[in-house]
PDB file of C-alpha atoms in Angstrom:
ATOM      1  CA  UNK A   1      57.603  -0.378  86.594  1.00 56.00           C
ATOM      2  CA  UNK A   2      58.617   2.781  85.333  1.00 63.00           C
ATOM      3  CA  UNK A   3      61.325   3.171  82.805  1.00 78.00           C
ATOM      4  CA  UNK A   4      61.986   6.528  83.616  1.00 78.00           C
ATOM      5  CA  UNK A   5      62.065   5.715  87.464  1.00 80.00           C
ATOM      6  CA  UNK A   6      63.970   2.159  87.149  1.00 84.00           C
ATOM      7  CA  UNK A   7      67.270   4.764  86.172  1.00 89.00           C
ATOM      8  CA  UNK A   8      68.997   5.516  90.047  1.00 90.00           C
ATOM      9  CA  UNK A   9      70.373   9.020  89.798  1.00 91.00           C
ATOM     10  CA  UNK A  10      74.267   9.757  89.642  1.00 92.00           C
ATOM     11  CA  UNK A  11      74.927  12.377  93.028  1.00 92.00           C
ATOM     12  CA  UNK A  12      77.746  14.752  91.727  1.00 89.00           C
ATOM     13  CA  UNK A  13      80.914  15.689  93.156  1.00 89.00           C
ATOM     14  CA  UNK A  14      80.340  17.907  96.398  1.00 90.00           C
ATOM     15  CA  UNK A  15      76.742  16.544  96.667  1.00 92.00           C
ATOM     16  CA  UNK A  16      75.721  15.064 100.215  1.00 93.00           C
ATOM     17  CA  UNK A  17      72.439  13.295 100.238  1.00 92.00           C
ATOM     18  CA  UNK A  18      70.691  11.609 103.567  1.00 92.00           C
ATOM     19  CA  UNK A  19      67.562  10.037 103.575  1.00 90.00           C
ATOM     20  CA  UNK A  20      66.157   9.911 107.353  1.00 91.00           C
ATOM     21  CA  UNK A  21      62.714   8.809 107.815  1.00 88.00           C
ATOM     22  CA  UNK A  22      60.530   9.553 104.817  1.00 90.00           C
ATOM     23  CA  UNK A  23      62.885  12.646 104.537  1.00 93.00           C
ATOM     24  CA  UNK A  24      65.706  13.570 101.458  1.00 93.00           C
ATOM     25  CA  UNK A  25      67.964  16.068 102.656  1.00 94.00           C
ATOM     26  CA  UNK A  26      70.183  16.958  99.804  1.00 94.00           C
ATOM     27  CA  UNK A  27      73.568  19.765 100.194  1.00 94.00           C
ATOM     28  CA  UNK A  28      75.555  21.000  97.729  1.00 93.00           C
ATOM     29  CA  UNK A  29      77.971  23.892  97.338  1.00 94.00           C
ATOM     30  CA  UNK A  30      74.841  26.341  95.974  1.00 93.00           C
ATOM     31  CA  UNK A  31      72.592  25.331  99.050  1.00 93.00           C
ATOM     32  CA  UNK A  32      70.324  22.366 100.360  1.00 93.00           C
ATOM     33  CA  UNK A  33      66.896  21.522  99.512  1.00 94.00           C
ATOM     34  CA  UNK A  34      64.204  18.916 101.166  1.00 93.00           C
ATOM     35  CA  UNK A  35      62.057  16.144  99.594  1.00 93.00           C
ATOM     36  CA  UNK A  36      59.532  14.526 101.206  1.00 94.00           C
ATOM     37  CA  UNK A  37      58.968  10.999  99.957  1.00 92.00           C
ATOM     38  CA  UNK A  38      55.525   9.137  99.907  1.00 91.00           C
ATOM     39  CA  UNK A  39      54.878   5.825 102.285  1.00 88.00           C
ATOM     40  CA  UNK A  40      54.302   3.856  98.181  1.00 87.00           C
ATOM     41  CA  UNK A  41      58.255   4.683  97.226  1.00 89.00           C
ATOM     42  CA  UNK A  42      60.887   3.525  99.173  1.00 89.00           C
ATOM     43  CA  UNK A  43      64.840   4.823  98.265  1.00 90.00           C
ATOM     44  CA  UNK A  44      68.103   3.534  98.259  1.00 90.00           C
ATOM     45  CA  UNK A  45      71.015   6.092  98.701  1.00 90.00           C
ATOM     46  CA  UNK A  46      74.543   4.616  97.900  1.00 88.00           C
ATOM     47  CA  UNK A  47      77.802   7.908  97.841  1.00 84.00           C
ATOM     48  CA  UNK A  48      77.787   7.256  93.904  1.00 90.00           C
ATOM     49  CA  UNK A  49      73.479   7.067  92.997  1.00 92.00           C
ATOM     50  CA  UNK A  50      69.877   7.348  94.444  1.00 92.00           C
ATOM     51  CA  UNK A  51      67.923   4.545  93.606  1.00 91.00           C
ATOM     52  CA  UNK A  52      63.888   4.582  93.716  1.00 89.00           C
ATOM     53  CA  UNK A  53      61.761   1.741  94.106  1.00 88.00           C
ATOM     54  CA  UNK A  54      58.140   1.142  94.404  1.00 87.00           C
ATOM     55  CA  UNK A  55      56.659  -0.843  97.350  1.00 82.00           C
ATOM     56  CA  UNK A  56      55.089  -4.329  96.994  1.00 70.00           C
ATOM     57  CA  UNK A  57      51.553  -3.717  96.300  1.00 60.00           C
ATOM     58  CA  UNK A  58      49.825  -6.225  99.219  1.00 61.00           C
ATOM     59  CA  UNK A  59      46.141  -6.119  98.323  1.00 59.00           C
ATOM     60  CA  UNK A  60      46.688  -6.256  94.219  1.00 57.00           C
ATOM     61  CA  UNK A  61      44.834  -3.530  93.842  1.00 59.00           C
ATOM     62  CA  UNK A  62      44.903  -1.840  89.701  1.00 61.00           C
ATOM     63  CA  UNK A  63      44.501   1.837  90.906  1.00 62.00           C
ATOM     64  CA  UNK A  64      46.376   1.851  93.661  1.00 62.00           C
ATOM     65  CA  UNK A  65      49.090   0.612  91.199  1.00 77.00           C
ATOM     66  CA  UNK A  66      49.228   2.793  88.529  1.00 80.00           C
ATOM     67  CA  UNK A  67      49.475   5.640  90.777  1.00 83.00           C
ATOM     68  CA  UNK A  68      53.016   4.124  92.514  1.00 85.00           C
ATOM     69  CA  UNK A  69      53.579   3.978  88.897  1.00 82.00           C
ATOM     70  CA  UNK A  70      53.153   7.287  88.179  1.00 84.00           C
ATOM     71  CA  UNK A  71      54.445   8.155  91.067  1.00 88.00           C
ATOM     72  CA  UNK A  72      57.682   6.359  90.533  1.00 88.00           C
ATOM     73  CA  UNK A  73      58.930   8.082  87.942  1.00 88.00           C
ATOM     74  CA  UNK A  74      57.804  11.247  89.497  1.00 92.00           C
ATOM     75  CA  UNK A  75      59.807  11.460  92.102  1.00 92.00           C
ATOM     76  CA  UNK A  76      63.314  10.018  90.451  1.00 92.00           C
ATOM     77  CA  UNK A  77      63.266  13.061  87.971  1.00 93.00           C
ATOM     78  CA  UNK A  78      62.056  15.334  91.435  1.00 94.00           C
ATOM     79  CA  UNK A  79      65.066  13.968  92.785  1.00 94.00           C
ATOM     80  CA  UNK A  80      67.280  14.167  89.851  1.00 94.00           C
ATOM     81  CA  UNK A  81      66.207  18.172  89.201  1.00 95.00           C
ATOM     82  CA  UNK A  82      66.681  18.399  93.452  1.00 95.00           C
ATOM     83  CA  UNK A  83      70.767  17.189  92.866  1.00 94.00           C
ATOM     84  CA  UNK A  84      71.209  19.350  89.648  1.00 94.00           C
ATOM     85  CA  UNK A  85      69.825  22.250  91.984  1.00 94.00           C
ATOM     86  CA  UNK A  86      71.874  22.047  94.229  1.00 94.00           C
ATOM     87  CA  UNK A  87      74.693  21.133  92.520  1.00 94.00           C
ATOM     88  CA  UNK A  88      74.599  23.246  89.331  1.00 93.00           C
ATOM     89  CA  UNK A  89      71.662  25.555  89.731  1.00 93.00           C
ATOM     90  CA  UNK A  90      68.916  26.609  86.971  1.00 95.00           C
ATOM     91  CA  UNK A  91      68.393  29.888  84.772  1.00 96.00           C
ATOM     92  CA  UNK A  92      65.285  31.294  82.987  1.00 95.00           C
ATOM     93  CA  UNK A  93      65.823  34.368  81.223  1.00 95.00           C
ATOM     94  CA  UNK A  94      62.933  36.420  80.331  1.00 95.00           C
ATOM     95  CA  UNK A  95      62.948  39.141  77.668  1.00 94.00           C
ATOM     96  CA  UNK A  96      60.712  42.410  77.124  1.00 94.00           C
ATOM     97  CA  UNK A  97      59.628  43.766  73.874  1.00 92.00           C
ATOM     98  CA  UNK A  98      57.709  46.757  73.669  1.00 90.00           C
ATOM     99  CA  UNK A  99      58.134  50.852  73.669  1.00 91.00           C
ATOM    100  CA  UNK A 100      59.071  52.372  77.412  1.00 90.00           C
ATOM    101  CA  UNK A 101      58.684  48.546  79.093  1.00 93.00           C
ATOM    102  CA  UNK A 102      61.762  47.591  80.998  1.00 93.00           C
ATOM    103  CA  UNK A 103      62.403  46.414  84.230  1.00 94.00           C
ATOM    104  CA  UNK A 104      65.054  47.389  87.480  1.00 93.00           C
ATOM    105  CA  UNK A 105      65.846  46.087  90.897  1.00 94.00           C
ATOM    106  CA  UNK A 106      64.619  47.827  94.101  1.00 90.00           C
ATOM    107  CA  UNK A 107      66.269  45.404  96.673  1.00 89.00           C
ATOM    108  CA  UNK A 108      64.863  42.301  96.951  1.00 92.00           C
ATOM    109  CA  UNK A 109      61.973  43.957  94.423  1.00 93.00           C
ATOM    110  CA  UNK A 110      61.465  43.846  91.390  1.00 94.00           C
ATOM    111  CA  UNK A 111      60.120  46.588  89.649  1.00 95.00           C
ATOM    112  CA  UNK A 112      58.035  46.263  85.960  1.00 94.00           C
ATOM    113  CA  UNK A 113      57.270  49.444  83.768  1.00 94.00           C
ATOM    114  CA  UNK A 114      54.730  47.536  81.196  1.00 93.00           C
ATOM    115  CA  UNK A 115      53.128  50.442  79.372  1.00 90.00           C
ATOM    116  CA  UNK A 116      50.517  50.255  82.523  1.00 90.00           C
ATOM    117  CA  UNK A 117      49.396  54.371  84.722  1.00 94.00           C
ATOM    118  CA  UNK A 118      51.630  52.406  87.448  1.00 94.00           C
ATOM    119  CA  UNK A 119      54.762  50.437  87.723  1.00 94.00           C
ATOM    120  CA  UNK A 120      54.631  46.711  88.998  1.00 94.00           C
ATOM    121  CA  UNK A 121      56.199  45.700  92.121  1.00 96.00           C
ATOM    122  CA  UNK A 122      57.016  41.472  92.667  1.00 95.00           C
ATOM    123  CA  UNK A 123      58.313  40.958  95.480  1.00 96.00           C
ATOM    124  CA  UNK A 124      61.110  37.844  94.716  1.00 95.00           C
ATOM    125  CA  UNK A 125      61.030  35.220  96.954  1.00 95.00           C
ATOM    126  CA  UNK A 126      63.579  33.689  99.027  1.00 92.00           C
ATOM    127  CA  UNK A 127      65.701  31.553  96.911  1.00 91.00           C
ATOM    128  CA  UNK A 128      65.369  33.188  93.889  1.00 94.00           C
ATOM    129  CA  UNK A 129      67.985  36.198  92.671  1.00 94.00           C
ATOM    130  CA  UNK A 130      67.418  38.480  89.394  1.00 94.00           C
ATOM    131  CA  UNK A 131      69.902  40.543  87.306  1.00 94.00           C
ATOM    132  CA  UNK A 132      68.978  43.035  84.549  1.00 94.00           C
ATOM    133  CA  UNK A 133      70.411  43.209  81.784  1.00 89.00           C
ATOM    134  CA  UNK A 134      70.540  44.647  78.297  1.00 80.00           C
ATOM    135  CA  UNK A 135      69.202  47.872  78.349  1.00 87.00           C
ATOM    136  CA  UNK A 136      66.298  46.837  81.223  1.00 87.00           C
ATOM    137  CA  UNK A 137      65.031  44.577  79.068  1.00 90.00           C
ATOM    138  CA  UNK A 138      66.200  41.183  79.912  1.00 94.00           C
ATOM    139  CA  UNK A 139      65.335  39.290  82.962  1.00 95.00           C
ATOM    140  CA  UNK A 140      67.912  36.915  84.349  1.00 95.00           C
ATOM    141  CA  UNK A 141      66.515  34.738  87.085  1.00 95.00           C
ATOM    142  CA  UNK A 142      68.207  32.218  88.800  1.00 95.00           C
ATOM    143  CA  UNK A 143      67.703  29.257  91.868  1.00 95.00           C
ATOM    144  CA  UNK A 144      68.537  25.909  93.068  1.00 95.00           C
ATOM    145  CA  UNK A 145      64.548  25.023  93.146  1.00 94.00           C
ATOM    146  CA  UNK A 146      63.652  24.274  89.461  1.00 95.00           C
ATOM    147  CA  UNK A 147      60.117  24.255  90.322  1.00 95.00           C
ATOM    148  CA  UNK A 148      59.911  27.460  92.221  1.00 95.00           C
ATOM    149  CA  UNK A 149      62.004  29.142  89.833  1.00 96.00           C
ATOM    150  CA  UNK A 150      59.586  28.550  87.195  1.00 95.00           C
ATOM    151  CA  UNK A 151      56.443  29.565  88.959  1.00 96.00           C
ATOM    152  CA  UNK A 152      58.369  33.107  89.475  1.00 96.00           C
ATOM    153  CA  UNK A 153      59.050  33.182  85.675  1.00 96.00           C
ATOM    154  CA  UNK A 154      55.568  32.075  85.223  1.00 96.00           C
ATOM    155  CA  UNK A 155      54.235  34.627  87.103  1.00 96.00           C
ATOM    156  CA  UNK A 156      56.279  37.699  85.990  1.00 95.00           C
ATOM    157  CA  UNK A 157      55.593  36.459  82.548  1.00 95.00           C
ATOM    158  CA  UNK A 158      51.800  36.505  83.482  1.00 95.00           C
ATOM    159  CA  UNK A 159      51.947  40.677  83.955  1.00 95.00           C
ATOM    160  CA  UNK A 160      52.014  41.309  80.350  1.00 94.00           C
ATOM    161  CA  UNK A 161      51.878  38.495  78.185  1.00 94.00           C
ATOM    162  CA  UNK A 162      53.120  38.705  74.443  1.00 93.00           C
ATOM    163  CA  UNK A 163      50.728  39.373  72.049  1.00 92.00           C
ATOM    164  CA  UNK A 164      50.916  38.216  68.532  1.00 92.00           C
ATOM    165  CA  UNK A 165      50.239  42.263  66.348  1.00 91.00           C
ATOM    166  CA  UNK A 166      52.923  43.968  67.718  1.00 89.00           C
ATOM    167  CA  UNK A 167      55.023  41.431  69.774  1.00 87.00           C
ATOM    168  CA  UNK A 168      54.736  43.314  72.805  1.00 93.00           C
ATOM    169  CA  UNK A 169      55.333  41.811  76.162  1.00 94.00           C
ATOM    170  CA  UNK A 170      57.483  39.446  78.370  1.00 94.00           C
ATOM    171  CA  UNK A 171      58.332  36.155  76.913  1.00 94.00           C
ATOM    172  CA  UNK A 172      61.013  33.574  77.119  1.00 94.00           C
ATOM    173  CA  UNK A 173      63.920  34.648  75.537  1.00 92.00           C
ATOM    174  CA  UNK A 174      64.327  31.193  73.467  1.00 91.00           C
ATOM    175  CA  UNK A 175      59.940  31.308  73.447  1.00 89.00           C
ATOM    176  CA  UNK A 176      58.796  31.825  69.671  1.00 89.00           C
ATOM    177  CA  UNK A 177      55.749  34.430  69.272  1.00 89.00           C
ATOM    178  CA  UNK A 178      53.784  33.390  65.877  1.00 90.00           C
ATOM    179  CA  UNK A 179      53.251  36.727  64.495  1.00 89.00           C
ATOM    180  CA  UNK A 180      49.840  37.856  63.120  1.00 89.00           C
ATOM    181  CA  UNK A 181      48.711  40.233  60.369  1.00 87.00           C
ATOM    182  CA  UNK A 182      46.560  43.068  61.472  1.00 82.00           C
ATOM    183  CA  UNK A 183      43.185  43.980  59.855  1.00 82.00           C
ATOM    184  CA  UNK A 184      43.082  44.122  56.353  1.00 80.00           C
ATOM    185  CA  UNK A 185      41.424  46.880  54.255  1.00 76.00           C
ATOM    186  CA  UNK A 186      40.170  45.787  51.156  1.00 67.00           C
TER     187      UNK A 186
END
């Protein structure tokens, strides 16, 4: 069994979670989010904790048991980042280094000047809100979906990724660059 998944989750104040079917439904005062939960997991949803257990394996097959395993502990923390979403929210904060690269909001747009002959346009997705600030160069994103929140970071990240000469680019602002030293003329 897995340690991780053996822990049942603590539901916070203000958080309502139903199970119906093979369905979570979890609400919260930042907004409600869906899990769907495999046929090998089965859940046990008290007002104070979630509980996740794996099903009896019937045909003692290895395989087949390492993956309820795996997916055991999978879905508690799923479940556990599902009630801090909705609960609490998450924040990534992305930072820009570099001479004439910032970034602005166009609406739901957001709109990258990355030393490129245009300026990039990323559309944000429903769920997800940004704020600027510092000078256009820091990112703020936030969202009650950790996962899709980082994808979006991911992705904006992906446009211009820092490069170790000059530092140049959009990182994490608690991501470390390791610096380089350029060519060397002997």
């Amino acid at each position: 069994m897995s340690r991780v998944g053996k822990v049942p989750v603590p539901i916070m104040k203000g958080v309502k979670v139903s199970l119906t079917g093979n369905q979570l439904l979890v609400e919260g005062p930042k907004g409600k989010l869906n899990l769907l939960i495999p046929a090998a997991l089965s859940l046990s949803v008290t007002d104070k904790q979630v509980a996740v257990s794996p099903n009896n394996n019937k045909n003692g097959d290895k395989t087949a048991d390492k993956n309820v395993r795996a997916l055991h502990g999978l879905y508690r923390a799923l479940i556990q980042n599902i009630v801090k979403g909705v609960s609490e929210g998450y924040e990534k904060r992305l930072e820009i280094n570099g001479v004439g690269f910032r970034a602005k909001l166009d609406g739901k747009n957001l709109v990258l000047a990355l030393g490129y002959s245009h300026p990039i346009k990323y559309p944000l997705p429903a769920g997800i809100t940004a704020k600027i600030d510092n000078k256009d160069t820091l990112i703020i994103l936030n969202g009650i979906d950790k996962q899709l929140l980082g994808n979006v970071a991911a992705a904006i990240r992906r446009f211009y990724p820092p490069e170790p000469y000059k530092g140049k680019g959009i990182k994490y602002l608690e991501e470390v660059i390791r610096r380089k030293k350029g060519k060397r003329v002997a």
